[in-house]
Tab-separated table of C-alpha atoms and ligand atoms in Angstrom:
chain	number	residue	atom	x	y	z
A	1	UNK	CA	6.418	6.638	-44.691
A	2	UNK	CA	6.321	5.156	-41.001
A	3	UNK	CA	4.240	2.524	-39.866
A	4	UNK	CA	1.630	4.835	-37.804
A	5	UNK	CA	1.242	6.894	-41.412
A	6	UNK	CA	1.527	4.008	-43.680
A	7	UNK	CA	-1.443	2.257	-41.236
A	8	UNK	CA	-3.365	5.365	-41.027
A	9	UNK	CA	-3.346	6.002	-45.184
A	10	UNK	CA	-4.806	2.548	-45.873
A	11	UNK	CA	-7.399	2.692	-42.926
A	12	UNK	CA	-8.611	6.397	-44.318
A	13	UNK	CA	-8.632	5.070	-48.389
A	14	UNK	CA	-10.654	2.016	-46.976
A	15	UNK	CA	-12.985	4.254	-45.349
A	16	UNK	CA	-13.008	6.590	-48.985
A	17	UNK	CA	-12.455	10.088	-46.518
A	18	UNK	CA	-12.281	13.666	-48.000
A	19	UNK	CA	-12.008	15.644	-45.285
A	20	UNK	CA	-9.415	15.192	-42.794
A	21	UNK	CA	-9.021	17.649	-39.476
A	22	UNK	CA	-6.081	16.681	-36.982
A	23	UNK	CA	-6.767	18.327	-33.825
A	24	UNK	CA	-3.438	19.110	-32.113
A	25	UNK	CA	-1.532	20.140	-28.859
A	26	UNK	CA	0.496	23.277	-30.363
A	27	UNK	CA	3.479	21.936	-28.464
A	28	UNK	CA	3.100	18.692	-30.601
A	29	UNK	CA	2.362	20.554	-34.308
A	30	UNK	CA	5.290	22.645	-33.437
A	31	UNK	CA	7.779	19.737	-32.798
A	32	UNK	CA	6.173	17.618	-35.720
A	33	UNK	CA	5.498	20.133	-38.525
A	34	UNK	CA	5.705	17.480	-41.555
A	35	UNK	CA	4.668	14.669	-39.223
A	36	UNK	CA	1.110	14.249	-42.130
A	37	UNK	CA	2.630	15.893	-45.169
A	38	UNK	CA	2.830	12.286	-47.246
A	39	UNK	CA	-0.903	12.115	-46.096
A	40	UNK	CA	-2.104	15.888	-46.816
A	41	UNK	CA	-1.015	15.147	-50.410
A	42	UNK	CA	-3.627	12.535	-50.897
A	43	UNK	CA	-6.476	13.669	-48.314
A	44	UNK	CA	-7.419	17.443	-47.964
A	45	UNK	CA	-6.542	17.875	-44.776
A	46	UNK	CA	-7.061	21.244	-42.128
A	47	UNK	CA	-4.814	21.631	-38.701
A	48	UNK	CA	-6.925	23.159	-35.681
A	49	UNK	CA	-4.091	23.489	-32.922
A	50	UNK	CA	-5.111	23.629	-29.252
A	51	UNK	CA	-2.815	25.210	-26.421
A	52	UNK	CA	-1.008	23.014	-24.812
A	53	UNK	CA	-2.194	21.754	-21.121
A	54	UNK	CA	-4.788	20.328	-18.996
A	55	UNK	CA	-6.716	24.275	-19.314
A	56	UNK	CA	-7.751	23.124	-22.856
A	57	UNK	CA	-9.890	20.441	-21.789
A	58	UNK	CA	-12.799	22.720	-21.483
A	59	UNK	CA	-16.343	23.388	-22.573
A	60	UNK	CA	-14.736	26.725	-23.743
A	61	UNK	CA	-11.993	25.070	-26.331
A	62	UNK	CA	-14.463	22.337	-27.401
A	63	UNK	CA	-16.655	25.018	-28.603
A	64	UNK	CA	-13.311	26.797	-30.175
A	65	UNK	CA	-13.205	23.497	-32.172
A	66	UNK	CA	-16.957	23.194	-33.008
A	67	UNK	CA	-16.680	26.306	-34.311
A	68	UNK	CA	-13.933	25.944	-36.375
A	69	UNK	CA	-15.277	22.706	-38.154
A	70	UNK	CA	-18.215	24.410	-38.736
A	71	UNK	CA	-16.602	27.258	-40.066
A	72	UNK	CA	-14.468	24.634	-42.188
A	73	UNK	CA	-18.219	23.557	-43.468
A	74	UNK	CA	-17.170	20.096	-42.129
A	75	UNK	CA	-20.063	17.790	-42.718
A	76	UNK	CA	-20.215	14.242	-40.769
A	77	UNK	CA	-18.225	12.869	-43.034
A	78	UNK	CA	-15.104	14.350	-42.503
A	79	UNK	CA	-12.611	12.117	-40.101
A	80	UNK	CA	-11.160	13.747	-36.951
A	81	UNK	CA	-7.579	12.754	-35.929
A	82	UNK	CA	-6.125	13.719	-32.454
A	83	UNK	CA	-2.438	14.124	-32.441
A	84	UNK	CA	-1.363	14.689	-29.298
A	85	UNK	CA	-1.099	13.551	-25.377
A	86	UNK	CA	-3.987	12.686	-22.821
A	87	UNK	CA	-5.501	15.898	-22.981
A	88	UNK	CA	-6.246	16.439	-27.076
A	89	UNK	CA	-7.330	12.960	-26.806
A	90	UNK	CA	-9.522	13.349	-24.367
A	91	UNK	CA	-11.174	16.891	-25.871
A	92	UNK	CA	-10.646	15.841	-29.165
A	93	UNK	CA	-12.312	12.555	-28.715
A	94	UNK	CA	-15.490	15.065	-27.183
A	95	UNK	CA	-15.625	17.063	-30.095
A	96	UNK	CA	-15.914	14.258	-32.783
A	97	UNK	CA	-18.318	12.373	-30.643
A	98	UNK	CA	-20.283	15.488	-30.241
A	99	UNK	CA	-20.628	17.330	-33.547
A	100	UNK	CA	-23.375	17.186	-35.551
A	101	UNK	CA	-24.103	14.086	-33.074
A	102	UNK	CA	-20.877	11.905	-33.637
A	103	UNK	CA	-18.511	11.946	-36.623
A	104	UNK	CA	-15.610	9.662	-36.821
A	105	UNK	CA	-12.190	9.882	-35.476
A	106	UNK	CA	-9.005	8.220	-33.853
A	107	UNK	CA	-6.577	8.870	-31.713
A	108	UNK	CA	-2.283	9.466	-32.778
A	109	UNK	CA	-1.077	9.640	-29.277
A	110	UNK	CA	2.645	11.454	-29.011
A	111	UNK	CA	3.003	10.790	-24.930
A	112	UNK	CA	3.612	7.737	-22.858
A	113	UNK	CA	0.096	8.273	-21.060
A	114	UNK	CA	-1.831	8.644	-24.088
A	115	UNK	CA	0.063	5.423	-25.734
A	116	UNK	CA	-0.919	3.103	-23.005
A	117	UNK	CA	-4.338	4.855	-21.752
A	118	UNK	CA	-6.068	7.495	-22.941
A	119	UNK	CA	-5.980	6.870	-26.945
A	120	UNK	CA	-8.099	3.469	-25.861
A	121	UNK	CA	-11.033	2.597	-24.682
A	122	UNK	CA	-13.498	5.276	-25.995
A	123	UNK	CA	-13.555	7.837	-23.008
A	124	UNK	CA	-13.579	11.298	-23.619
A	125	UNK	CA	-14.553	14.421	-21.685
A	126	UNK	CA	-13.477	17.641	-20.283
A	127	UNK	CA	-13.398	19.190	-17.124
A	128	UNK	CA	-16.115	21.780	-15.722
A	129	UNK	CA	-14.227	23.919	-12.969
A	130	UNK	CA	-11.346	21.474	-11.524
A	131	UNK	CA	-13.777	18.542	-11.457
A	132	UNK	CA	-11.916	16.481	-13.864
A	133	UNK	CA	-13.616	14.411	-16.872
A	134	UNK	CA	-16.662	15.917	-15.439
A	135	UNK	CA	-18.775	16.113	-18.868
A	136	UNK	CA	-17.853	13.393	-21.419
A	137	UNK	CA	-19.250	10.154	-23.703
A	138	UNK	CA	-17.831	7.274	-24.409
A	139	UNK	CA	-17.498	6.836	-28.272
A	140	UNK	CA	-14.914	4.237	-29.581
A	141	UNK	CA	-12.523	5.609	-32.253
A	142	UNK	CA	-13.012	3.717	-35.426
A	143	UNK	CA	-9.503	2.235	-35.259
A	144	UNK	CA	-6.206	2.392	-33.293
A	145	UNK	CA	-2.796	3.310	-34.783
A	146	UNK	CA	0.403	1.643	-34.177
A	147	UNK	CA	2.238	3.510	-31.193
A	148	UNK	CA	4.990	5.705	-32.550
A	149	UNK	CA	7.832	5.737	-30.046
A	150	UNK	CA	10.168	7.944	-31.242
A	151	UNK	CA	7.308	10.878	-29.863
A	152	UNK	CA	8.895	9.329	-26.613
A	153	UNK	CA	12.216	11.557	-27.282
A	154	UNK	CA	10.820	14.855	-27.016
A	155	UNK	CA	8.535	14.145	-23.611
A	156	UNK	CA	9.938	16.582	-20.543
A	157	UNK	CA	10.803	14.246	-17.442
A	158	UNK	CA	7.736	15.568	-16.302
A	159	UNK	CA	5.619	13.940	-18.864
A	160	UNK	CA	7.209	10.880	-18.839
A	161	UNK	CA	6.772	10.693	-14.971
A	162	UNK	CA	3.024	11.084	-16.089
A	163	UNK	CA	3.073	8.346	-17.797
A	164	UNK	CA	5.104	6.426	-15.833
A	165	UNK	CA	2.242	6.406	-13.001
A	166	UNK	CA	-0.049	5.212	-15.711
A	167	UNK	CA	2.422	2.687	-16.419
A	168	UNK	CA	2.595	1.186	-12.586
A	169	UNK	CA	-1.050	1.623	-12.432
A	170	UNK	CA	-1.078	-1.061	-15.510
A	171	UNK	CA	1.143	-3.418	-13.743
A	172	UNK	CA	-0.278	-3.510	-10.647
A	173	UNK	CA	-3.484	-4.411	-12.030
A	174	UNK	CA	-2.541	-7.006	-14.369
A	175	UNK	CA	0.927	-7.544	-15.145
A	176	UNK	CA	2.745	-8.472	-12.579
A	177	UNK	CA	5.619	-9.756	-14.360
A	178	UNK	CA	5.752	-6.078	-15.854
A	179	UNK	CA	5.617	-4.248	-11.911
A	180	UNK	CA	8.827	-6.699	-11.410
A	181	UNK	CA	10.675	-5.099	-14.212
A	182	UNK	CA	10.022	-1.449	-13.197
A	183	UNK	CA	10.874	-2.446	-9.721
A	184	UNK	CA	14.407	-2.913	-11.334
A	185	UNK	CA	14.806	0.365	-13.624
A	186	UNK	CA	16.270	2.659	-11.715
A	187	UNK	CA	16.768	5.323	-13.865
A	188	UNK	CA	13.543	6.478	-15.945
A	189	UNK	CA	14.331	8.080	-19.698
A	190	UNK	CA	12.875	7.744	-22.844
A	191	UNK	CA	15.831	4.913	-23.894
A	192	UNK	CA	14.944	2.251	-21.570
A	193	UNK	CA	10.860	2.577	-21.641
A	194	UNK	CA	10.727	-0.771	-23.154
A	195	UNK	CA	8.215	-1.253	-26.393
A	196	UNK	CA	7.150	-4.713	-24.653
A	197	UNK	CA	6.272	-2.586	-21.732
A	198	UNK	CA	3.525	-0.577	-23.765
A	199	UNK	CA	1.992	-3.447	-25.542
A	200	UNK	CA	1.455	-5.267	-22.754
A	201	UNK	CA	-0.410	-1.970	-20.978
A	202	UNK	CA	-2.579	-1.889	-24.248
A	203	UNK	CA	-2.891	-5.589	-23.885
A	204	UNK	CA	-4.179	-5.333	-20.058
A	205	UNK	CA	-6.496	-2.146	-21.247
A	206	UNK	CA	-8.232	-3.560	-24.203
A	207	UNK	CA	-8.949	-6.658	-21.719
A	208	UNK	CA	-11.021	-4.398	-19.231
A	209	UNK	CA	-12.420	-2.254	-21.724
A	210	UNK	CA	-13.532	-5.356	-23.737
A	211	UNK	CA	-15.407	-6.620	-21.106
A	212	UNK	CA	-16.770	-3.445	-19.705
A	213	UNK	CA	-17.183	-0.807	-22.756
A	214	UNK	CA	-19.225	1.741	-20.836
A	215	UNK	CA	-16.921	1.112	-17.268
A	216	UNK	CA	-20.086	-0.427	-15.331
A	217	UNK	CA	-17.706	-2.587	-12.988
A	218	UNK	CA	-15.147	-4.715	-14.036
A	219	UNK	CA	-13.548	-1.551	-16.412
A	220	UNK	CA	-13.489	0.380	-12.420
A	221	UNK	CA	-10.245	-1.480	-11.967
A	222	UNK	CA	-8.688	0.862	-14.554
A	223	UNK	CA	-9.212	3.575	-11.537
A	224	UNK	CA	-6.984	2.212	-9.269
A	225	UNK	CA	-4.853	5.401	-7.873
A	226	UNK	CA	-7.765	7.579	-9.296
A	227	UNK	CA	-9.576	8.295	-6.323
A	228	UNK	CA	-6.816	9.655	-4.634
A	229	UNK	CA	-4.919	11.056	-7.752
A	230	UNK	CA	-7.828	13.139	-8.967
A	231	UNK	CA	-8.032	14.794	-6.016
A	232	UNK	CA	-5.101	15.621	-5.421
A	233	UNK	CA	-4.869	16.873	-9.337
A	234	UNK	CA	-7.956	19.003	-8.476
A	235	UNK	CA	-6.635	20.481	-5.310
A	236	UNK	CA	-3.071	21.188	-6.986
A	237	UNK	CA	-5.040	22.925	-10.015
A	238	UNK	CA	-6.568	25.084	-7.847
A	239	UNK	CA	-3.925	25.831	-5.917
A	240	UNK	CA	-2.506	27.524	-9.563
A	241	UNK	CA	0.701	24.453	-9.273
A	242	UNK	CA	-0.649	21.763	-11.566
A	243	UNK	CA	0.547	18.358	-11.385
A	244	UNK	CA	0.307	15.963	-13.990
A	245	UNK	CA	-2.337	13.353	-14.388
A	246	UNK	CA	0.003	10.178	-14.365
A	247	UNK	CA	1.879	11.561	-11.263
A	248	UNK	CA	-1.112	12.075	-9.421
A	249	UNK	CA	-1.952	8.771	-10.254
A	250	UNK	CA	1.251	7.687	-9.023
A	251	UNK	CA	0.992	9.682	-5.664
A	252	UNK	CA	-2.322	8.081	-5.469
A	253	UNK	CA	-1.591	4.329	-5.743
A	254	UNK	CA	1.099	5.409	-2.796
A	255	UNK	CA	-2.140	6.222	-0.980
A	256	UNK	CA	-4.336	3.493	-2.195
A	257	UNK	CA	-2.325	1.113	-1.298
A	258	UNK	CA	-1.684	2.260	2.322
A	259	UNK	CA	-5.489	3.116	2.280
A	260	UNK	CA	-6.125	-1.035	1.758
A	261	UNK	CA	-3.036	-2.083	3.925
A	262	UNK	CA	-4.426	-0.343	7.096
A	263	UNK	CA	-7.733	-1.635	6.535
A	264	UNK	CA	-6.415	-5.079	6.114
A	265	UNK	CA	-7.443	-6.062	2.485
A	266	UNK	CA	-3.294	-5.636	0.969
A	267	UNK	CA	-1.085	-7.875	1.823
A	268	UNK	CA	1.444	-5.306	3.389
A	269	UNK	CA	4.555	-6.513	1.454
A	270	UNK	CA	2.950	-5.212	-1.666
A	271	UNK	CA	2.277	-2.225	-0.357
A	272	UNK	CA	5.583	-1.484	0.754
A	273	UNK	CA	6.661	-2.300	-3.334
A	274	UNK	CA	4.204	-0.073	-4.223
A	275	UNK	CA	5.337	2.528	-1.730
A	276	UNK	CA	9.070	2.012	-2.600
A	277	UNK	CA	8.410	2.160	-6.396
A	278	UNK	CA	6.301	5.137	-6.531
A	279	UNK	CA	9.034	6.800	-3.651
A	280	UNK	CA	12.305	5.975	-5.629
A	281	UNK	CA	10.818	8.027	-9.019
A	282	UNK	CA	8.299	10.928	-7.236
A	283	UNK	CA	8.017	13.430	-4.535
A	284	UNK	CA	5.008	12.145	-1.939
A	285	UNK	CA	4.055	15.811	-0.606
A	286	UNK	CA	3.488	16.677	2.771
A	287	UNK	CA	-0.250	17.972	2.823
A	288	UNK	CA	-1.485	20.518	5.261
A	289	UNK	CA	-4.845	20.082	7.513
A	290	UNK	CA	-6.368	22.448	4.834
A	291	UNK	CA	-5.967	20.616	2.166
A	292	UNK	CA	-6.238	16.881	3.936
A	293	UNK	CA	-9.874	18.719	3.908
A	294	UNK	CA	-9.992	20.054	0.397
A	295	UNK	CA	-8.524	16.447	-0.773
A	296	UNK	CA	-11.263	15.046	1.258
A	297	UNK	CA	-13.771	17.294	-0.668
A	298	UNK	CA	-13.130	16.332	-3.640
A	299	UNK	CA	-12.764	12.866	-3.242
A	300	UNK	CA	-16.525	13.519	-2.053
A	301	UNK	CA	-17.285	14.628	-5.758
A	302	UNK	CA	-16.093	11.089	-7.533
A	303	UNK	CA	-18.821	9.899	-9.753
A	304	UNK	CA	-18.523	6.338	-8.212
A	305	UNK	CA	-19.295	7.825	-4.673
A	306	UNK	CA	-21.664	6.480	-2.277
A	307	UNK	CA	-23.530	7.334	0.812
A	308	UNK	CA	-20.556	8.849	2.929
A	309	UNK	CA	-18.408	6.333	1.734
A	310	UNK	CA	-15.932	6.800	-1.370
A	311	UNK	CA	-15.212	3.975	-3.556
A	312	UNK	CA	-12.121	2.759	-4.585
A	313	UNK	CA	-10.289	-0.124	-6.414
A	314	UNK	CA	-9.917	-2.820	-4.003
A	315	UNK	CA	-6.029	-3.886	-4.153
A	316	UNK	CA	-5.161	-6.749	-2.599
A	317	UNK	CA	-1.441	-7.517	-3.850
A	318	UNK	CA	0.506	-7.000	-7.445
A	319	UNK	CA	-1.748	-8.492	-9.927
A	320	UNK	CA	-4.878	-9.021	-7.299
A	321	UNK	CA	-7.335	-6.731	-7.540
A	322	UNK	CA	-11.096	-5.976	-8.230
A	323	UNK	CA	-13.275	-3.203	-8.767
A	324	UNK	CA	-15.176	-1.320	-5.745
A	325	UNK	CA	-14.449	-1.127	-2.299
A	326	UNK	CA	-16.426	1.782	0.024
A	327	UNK	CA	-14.029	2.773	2.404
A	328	UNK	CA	-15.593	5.801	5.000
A	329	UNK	CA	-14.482	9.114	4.543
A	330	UNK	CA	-12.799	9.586	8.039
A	331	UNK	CA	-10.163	6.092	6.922
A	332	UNK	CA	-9.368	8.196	3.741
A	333	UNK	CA	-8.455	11.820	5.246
A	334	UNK	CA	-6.305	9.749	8.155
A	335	UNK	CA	-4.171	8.003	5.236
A	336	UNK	CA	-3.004	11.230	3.924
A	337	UNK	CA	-2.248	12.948	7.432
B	1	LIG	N1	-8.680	5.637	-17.904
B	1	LIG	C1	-9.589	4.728	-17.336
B	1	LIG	C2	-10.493	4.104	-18.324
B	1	LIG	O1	-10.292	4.265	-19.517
B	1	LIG	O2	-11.443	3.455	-17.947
């Protein structure tokens, strides 16, 4: 038995469960058939697999899953387990905070993105239309598992690219020893993610989210690239070409940090590592006046919005930044021109 199983057995006997559900990408059971069978032998346990992709994090699959438990006759004391990426995490996290008003769960994250963001912290949601995260609580899962890396090996480039943003995102904010270190891999894989590298995301995260549970202020820091990064997700979704979270992200801390440069709060030098870090592992599109306009849009519908103004992390170098800066809308379209 592994570590994350081994954990996850003593946490679930402590907590006397009967009922277990793991809610699953179908990509993920299909890799990972026996990844629970030393578990299923001691708690009863039911698989409810979800298709793979951002499409699932709907209102539609959550009530799939609703459905299903209640069709299981799961009571609120069955425990919900999310095995998966960013996405099953996110709905998953939804469903148990939402059925028959809460019941508990945690979080087995199999990508690089879920390992160092979205399996903490509590936020969960799903997306109405392409606005993303647009319905959602925040619930805390009752515990966190140890990160199982091996999950790393089966990740396409694309998903580790997604969680590579996430990754840069992390050091930039408050690891600058760690952006240093990325600034020197020049090759990204699964081998030479480094283990220190993901504790010491988890280590930054639980820091924000422990002083800002419900993301107030001082947890907005955790947005930095978001702004940007969501929109350009949203535009790219409907445009029927999606792009993964984490490389949005990516694209926008490109953005961000040009964003701040030009109107003088980042010191340029960072900006240019930022710029040459996010250039030397993604593709920074060329946008069209169209969709500077539909970017624009959306960017309009961020929930930390104000008055004509969009807010965004304010970055002042590697390691230096804090949480809102309103930057007019006209500044923000011109950046991505
Ligand atoms: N992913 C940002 C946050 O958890 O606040």
């Amino acid at each position: 038995m592994n570590a994350l199983v081994s954990e996850l057995q003593q946490q679930l006997r402590a907590r006397s469960v009967r009922k277990l559900v793991v809610i699953a990408d179908a990509t993920v059971s299909a890799l990972y058939p026996h990844y629970w069978d030393e578990l299923s032998h001691e708690f009863p346990t039911i698989f409810m697999d979800v298709p793979a992709g951002d499409a699932s994090k709907s209102i539609a699959q959550a009530e799939q899953l609703w459905l299903q438990l209640l069709e299981a006759c799961c009571d609120r004391d069955v425990f919900i387990l999310n095995f998966g990426g960013g996405m099953v995490c996110d709905l998953g996290g939804f469903v148990a905070a939402t059925y028959k008003r809460g019941v508990r769960f945690a979080n087995c994250p199999t990508t690089l993105l879920a390992m160092i963001d979205a399996a903490i912290g509590g936020k969960n949601g799903v997306n109405v239309r392409h606005v993303k995260n647009c319905v959602g609580t925040f619930c805390q899962p009752e515990f966190e598992l140890p990160c199982d890396l091996s999950f790393l090996q089966t990740l396409s480039e694309k998903e580790l690219l997604s969680g590579f943003g996430e990754l840069i995102k992390c050091a930039i904010i408050g690891a600058p020893a760690l952006f240093c270190e990325l600034e020197a891999l020049e090759h990204l894989t699964p081998g030479n993610i480094q283990p220190g590298w993901i504790d010491k995301c988890i280590s930054v995260k639980h820091e924000f989210v422990k002083r800002d549970p419900y993301d107030l202020h001082e947890r907005h820091v955790l947005n930095l690239g978001h702004t940007y990064g969501h929109a350009i997700e949203s535009l790219f979704a409907e445009e029927g070409r999606p792009v993964a979270h984490g490389e949005a992200v990516a694209l926008g801390l490109f953005y961000e940090s040009r964003l701040m440069a030009q109107i003088g709060q980042c010191r340029q030098e960072d900006a240019d590592r930022v710029e040459r870090l996010v250039r030397r592992h993604y593709r920074v599109p060329a946008f069209t006046e169209d969709e500077v306009r539909r970017l624009v849009d959306f960017m309009q519908q961020d929930k930390k919005n104000q008055q004509g103004h969009v807010v965004f992390v304010q970055l002042r170098g590697i390691g230096d930044v804090s949480p809102d800066c309103r930057v007019a809308l006209d500044l923000c379209a011109k950046v991505i021109r």
